[in-house]
PDB file of C-alpha atoms in Angstrom:
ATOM      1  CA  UNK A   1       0.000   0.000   0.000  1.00  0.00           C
ATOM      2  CA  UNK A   2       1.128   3.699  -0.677  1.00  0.00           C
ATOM      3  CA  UNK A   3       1.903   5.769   2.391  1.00  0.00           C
ATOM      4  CA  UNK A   4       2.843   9.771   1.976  1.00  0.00           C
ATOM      5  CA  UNK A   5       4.630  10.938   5.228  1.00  0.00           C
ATOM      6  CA  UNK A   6       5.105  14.907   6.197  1.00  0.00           C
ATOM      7  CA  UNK A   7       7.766  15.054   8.843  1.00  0.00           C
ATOM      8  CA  UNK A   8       7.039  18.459   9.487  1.00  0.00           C
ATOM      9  CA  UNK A   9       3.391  19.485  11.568  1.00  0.00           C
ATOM     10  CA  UNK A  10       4.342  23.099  11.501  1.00  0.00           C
ATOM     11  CA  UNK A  11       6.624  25.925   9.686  1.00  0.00           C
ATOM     12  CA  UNK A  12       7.030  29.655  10.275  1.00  0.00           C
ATOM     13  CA  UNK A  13       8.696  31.855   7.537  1.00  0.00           C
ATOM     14  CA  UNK A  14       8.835  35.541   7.034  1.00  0.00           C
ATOM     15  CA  UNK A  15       6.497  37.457   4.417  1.00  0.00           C
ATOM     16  CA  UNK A  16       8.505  37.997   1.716  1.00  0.00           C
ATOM     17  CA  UNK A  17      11.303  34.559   2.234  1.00  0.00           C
ATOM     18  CA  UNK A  18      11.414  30.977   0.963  1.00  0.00           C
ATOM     19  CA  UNK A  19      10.087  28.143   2.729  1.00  0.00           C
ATOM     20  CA  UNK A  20      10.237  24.322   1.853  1.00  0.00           C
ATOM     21  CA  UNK A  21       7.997  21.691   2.975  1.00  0.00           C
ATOM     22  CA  UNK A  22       8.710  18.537   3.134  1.00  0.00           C
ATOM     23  CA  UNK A  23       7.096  15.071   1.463  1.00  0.00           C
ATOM     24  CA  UNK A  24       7.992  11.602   1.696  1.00  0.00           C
ATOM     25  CA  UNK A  25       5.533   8.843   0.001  1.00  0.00           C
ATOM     26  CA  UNK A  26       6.574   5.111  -0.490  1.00  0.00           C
ATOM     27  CA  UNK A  27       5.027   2.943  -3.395  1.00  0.00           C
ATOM     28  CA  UNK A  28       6.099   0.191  -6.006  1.00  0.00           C
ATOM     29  CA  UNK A  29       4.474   1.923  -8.932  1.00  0.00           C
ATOM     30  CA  UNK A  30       6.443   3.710 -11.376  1.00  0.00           C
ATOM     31  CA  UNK A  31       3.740   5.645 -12.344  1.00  0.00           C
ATOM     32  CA  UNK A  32       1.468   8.099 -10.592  1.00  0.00           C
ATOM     33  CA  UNK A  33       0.891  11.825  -9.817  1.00  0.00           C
ATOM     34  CA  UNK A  34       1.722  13.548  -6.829  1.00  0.00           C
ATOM     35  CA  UNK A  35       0.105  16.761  -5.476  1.00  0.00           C
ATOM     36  CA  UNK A  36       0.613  19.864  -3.430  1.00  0.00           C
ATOM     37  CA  UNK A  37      -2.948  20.746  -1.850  1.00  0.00           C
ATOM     38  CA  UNK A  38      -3.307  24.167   0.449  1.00  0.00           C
ATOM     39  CA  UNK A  39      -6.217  24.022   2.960  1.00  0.00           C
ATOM     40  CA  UNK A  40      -6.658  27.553   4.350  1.00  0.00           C
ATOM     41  CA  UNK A  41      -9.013  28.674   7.171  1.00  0.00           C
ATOM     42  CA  UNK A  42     -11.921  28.882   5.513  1.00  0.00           C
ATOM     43  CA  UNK A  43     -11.328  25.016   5.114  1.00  0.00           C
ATOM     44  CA  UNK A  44     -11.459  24.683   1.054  1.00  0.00           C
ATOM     45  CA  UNK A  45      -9.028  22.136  -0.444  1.00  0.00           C
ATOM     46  CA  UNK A  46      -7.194  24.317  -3.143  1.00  0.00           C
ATOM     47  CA  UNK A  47      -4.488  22.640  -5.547  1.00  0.00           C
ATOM     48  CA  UNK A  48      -1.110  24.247  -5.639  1.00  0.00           C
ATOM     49  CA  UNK A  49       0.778  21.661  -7.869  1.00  0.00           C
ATOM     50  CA  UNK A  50       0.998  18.503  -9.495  1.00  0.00           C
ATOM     51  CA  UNK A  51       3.659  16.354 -10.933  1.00  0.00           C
ATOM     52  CA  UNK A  52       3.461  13.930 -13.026  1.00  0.00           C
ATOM     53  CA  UNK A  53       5.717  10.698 -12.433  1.00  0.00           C
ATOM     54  CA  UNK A  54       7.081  10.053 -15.896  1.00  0.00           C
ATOM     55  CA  UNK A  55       8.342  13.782 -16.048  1.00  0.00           C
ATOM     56  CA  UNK A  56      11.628  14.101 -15.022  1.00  0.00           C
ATOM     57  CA  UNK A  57      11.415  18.214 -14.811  1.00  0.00           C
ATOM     58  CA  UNK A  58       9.991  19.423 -11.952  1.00  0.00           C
ATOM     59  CA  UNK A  59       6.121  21.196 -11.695  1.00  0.00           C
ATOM     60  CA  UNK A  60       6.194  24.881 -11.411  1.00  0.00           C
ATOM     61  CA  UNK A  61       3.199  27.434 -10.811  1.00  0.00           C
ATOM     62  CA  UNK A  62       4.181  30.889 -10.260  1.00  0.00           C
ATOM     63  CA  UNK A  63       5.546  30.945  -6.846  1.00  0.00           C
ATOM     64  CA  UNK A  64       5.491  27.686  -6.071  1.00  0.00           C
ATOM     65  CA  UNK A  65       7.722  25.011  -6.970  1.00  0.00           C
ATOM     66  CA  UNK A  66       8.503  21.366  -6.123  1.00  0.00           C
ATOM     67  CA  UNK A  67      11.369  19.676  -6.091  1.00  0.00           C
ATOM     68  CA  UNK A  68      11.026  16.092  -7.304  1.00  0.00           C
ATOM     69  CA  UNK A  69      13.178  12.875  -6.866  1.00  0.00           C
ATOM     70  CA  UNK A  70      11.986  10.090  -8.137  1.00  0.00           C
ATOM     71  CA  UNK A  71      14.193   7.607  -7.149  1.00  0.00           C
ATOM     72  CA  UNK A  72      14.339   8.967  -3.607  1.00  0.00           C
ATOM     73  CA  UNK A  73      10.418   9.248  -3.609  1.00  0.00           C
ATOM     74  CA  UNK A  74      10.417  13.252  -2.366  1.00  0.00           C
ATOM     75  CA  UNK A  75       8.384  15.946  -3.550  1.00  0.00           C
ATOM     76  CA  UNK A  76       9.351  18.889  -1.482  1.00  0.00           C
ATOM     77  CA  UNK A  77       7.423  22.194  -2.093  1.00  0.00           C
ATOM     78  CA  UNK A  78       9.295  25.233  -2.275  1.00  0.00           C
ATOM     79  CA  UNK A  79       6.764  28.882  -1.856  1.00  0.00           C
ATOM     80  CA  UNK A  80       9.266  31.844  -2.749  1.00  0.00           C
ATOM     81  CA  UNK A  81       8.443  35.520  -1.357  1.00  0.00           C
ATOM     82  CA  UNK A  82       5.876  34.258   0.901  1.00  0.00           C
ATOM     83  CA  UNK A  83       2.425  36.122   1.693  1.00  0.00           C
ATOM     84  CA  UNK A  84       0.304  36.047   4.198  1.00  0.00           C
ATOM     85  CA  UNK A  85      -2.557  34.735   2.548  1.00  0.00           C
ATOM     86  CA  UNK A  86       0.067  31.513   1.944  1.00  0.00           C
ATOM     87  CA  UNK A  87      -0.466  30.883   5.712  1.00  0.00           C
ATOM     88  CA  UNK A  88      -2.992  27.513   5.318  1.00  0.00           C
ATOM     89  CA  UNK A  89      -2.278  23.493   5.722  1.00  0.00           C
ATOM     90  CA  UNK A  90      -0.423  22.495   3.005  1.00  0.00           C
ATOM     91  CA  UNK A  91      -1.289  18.420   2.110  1.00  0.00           C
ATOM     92  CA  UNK A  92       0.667  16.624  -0.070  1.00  0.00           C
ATOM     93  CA  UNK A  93      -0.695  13.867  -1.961  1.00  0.00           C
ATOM     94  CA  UNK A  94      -0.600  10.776  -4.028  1.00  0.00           C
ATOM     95  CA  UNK A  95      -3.078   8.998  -6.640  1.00  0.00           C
ATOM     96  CA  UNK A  96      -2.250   6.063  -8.786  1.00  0.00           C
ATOM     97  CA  UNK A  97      -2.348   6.161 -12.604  1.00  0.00           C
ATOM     98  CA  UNK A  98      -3.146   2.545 -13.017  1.00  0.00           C
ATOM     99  CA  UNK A  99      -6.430   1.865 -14.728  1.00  0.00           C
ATOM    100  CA  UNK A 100      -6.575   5.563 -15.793  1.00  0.00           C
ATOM    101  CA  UNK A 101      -6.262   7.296 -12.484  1.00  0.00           C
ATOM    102  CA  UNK A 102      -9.924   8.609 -12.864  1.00  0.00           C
ATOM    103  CA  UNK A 103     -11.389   6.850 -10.328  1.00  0.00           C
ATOM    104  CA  UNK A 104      -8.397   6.401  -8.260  1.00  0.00           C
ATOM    105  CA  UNK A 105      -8.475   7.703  -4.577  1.00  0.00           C
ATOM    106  CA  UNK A 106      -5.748  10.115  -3.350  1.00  0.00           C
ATOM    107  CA  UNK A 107      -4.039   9.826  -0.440  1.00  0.00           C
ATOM    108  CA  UNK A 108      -3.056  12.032   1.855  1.00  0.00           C
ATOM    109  CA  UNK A 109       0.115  13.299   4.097  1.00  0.00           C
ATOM    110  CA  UNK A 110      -0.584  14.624   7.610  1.00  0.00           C
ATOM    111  CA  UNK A 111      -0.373  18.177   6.422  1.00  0.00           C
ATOM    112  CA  UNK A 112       1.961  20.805   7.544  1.00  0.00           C
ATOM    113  CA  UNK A 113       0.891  24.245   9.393  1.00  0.00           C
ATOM    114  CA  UNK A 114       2.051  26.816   7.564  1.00  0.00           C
ATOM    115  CA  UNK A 115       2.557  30.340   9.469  1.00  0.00           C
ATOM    116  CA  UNK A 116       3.767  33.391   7.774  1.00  0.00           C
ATOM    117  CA  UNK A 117       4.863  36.171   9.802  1.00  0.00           C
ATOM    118  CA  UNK A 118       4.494  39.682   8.738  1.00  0.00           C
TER     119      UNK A 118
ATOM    120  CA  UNK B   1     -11.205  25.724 -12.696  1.00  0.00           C
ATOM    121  CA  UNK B   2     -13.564  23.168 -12.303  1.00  0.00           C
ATOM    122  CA  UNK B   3     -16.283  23.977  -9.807  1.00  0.00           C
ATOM    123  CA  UNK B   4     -17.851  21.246  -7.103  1.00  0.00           C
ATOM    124  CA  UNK B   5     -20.778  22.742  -4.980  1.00  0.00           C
ATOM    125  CA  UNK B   6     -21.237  21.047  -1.830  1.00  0.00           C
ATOM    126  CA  UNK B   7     -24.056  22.027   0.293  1.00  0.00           C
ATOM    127  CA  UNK B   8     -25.107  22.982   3.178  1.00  0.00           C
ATOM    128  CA  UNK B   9     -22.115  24.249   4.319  1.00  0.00           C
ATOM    129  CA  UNK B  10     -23.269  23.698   8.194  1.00  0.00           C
ATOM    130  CA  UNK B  11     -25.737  21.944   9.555  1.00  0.00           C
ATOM    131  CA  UNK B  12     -26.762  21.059  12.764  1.00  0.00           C
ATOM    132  CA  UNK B  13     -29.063  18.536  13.949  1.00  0.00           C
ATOM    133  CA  UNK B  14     -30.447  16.322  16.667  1.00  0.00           C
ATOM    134  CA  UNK B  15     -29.358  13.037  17.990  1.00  0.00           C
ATOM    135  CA  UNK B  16     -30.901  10.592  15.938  1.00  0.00           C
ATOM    136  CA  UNK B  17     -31.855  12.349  12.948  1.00  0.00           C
ATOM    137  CA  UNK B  18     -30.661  11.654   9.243  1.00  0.00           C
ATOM    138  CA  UNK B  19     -28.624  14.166   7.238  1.00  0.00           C
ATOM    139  CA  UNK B  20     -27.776  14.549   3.657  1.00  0.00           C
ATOM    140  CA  UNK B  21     -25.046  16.751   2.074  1.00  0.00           C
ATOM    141  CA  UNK B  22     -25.259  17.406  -1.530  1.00  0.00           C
ATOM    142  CA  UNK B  23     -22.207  17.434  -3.505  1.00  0.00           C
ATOM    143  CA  UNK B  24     -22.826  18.970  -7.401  1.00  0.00           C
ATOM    144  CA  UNK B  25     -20.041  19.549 -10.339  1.00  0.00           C
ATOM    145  CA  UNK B  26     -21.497  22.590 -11.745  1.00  0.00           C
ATOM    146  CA  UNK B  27     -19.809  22.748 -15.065  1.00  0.00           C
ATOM    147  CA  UNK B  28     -18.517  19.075 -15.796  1.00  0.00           C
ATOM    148  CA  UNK B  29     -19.898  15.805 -15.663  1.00  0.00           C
ATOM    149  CA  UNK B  30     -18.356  13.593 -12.807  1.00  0.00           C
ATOM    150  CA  UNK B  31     -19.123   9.979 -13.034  1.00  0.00           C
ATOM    151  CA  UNK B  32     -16.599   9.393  -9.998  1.00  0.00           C
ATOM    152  CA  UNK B  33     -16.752  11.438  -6.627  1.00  0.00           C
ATOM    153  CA  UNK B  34     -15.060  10.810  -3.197  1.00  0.00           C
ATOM    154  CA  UNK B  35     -16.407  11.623   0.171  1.00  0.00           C
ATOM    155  CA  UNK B  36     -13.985  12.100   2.668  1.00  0.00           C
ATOM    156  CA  UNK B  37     -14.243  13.437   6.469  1.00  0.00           C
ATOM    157  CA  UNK B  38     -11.643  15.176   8.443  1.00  0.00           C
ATOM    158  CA  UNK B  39     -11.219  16.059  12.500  1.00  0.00           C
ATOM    159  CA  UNK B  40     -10.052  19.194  13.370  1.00  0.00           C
ATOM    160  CA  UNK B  41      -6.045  19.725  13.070  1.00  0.00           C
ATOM    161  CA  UNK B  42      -6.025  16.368  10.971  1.00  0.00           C
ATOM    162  CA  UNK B  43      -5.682  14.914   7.275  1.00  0.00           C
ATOM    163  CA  UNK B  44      -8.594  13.996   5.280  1.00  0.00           C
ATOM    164  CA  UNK B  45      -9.738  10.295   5.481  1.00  0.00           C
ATOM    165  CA  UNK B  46     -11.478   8.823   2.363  1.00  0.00           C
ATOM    166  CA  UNK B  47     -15.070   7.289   3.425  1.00  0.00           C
ATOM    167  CA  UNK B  48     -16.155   6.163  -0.137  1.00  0.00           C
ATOM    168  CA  UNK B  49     -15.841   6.563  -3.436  1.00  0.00           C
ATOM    169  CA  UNK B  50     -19.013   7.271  -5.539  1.00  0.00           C
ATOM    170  CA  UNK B  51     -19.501   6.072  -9.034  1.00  0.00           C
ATOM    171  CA  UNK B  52     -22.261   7.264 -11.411  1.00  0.00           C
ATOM    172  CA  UNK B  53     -25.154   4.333 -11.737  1.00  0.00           C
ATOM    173  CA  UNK B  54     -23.604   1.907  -9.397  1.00  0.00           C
ATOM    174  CA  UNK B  55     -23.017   1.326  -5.706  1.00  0.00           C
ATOM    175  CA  UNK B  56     -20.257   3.209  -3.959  1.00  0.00           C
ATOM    176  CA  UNK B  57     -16.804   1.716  -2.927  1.00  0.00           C
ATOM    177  CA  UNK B  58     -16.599   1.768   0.734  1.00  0.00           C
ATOM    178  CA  UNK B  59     -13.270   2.056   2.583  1.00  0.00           C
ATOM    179  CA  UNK B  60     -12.302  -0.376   5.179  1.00  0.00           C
ATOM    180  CA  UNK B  61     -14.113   0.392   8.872  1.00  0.00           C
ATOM    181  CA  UNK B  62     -17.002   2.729   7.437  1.00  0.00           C
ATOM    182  CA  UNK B  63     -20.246   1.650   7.782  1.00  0.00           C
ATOM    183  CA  UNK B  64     -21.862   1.346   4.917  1.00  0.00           C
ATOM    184  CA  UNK B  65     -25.486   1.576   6.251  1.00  0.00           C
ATOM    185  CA  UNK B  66     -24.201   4.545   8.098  1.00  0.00           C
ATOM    186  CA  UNK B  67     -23.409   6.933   5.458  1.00  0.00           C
ATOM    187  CA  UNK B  68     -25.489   6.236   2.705  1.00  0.00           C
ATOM    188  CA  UNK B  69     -24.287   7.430  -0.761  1.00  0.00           C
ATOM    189  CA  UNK B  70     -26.107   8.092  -4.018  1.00  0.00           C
ATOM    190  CA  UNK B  71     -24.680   9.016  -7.117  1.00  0.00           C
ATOM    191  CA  UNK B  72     -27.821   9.098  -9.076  1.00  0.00           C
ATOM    192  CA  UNK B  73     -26.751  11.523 -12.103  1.00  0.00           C
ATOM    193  CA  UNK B  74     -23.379  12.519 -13.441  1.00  0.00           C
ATOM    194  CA  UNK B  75     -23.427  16.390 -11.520  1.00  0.00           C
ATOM    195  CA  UNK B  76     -24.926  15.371  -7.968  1.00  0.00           C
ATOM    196  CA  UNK B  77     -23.595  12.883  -5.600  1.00  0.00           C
ATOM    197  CA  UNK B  78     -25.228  12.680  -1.518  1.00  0.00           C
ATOM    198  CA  UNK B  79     -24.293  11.584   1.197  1.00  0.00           C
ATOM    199  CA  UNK B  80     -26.709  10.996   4.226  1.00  0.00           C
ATOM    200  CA  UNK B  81     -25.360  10.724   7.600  1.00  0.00           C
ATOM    201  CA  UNK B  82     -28.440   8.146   9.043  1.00  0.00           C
ATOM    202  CA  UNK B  83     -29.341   8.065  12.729  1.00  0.00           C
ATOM    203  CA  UNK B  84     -27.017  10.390  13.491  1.00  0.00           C
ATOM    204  CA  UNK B  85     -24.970  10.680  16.779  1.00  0.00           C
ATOM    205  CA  UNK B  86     -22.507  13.428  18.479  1.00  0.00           C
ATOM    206  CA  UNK B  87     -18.816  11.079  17.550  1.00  0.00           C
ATOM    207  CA  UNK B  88     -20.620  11.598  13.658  1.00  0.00           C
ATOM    208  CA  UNK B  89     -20.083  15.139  14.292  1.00  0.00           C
ATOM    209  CA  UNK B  90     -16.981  16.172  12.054  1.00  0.00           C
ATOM    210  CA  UNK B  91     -16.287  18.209   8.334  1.00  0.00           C
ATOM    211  CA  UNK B  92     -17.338  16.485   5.931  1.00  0.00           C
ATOM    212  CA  UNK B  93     -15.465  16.999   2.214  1.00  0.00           C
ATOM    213  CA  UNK B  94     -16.521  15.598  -1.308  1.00  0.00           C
ATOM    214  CA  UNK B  95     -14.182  15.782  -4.130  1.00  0.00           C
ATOM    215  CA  UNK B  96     -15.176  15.335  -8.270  1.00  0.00           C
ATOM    216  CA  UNK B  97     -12.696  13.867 -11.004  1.00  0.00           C
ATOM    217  CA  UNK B  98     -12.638  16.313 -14.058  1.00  0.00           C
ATOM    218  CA  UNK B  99     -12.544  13.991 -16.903  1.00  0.00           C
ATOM    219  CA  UNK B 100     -10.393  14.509 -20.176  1.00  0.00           C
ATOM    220  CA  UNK B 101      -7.047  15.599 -19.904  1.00  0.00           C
ATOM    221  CA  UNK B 102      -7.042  16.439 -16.299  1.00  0.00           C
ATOM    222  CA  UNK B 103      -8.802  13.634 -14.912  1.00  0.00           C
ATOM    223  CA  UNK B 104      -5.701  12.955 -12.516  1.00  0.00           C
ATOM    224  CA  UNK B 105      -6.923  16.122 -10.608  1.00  0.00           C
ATOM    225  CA  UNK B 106      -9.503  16.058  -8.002  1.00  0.00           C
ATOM    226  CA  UNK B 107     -11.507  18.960  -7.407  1.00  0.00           C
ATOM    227  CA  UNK B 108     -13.220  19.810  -4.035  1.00  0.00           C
ATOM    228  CA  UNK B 109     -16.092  20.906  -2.162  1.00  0.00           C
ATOM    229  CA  UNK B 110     -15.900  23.875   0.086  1.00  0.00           C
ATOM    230  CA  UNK B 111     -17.015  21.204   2.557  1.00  0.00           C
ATOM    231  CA  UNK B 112     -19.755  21.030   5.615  1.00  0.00           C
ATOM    232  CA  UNK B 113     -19.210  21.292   9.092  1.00  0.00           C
ATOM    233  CA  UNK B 114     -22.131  18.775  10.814  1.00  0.00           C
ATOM    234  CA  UNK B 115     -23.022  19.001  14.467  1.00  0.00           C
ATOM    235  CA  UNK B 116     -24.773  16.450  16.083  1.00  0.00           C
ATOM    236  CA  UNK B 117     -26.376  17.986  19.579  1.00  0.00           C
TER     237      UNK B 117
END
């Protein structure tokens, strides 16, 4: 079974600075999609990023940023000149791609607390 | 983006009462939606998985007679919470595959808070 593991329950960084979060999943599929979800107060499950397994170059949207090893199985988020509305619970994720990955589940990391600090 | 409605966004009822929360894709057809429920401070933990015109895929240790889901039409899924009690009190979150090119990416519901007095 796949597992995703954040080591990290909670980060501070200053408004404006770089922050990485950490992800760790384990699986014996070489293809699948990981994610970057941000869950912020007002409790809505936004997606940040995705990655797809067979690419080797790593996601980028805006700001964000992940830093991909396959072979390691990490997918690290990097959020460059924070804000404060980046202050949330950031989830990271895995889903399958067998069978089409439509109707496969995603699962989920324990999240890390993001605070920024103004 | 793709856009799931989930509604109501709280509810609160009495001890023993049944519930349903609506989950809708507003502008795509979903013929495969998840219900999940989280506790405060934790992850989300998959309950089911809903597929158009068939029964839903229960995950180990829910009860299926408990939470009753319905995915009668390819833009509404429910959920209904039966007989329920205070420990079913929680957030409750549904989620929609897009299909076509992104159907890797799961949308979600803005999610509803139930309290069970």
């Amino acid at each position: 079974a796949q597992t995703v593991t954040q080591s990290q329950p909670e980060m501070s960084v200053q408004e404006a600075e770089t922050v990485t979060l950490s992800c760790t999943y384990d699986t014996s599929e070489s293809d699948y999609y990981l994610f970057w979800y941000k869950q912020p107060p007002s409790r809505q499950m936004i997606l940040v990023i995705r990655q797809e397994a067979y690419k080797q170059q790593n996601a980028t949207e805006n700001r964000f940023s992940v830093n991909f090893q396959k072979a390691a199985k990490s997918f690290s988020l990097k959020i460059s000149d924070s804000q404060l509305g980046d202050a949330a619970m950031y989830f990271c994720a895995y889903r399958s791609a067998s069978g089409g990955g439509a109707t496969n589940k995603l699962i989920f990391g324990t999240g890390t607390l993001l605070a920024v600090q103004p | 983006g793709a856009v799931v409605s989930q509604h109501p966004s709280w509810v609160i009822c009495k001890s023993g009462t049944s519930v349903k929360i609506e989950c809708r894709s507003l502008d795509f057809q979903a013929t495969t939606m998840f219900w999940y429920r989280q506790f405060p401070k934790q992850s989300l933990m998959l309950m089911a998985t809903s597929n158009e015109g068939s029964k839903a895929t229960y995950e180990q240790g829910v009860e299926k007679d408990k939470f009753l889901i319905n995915h009668a039409s390819l833009t509404l899924s429910t959920l209904t919470v039966t007989s329920a009690h205070p420990e079913d009190s929680s957030f409750y979150i549904c989620s929609a595959t897009v299909p076509g090119l992104a159907k890797n990416i799961q949308y979600f519901g803005a999610g509803t808070r139930l309290s069970v007095l």
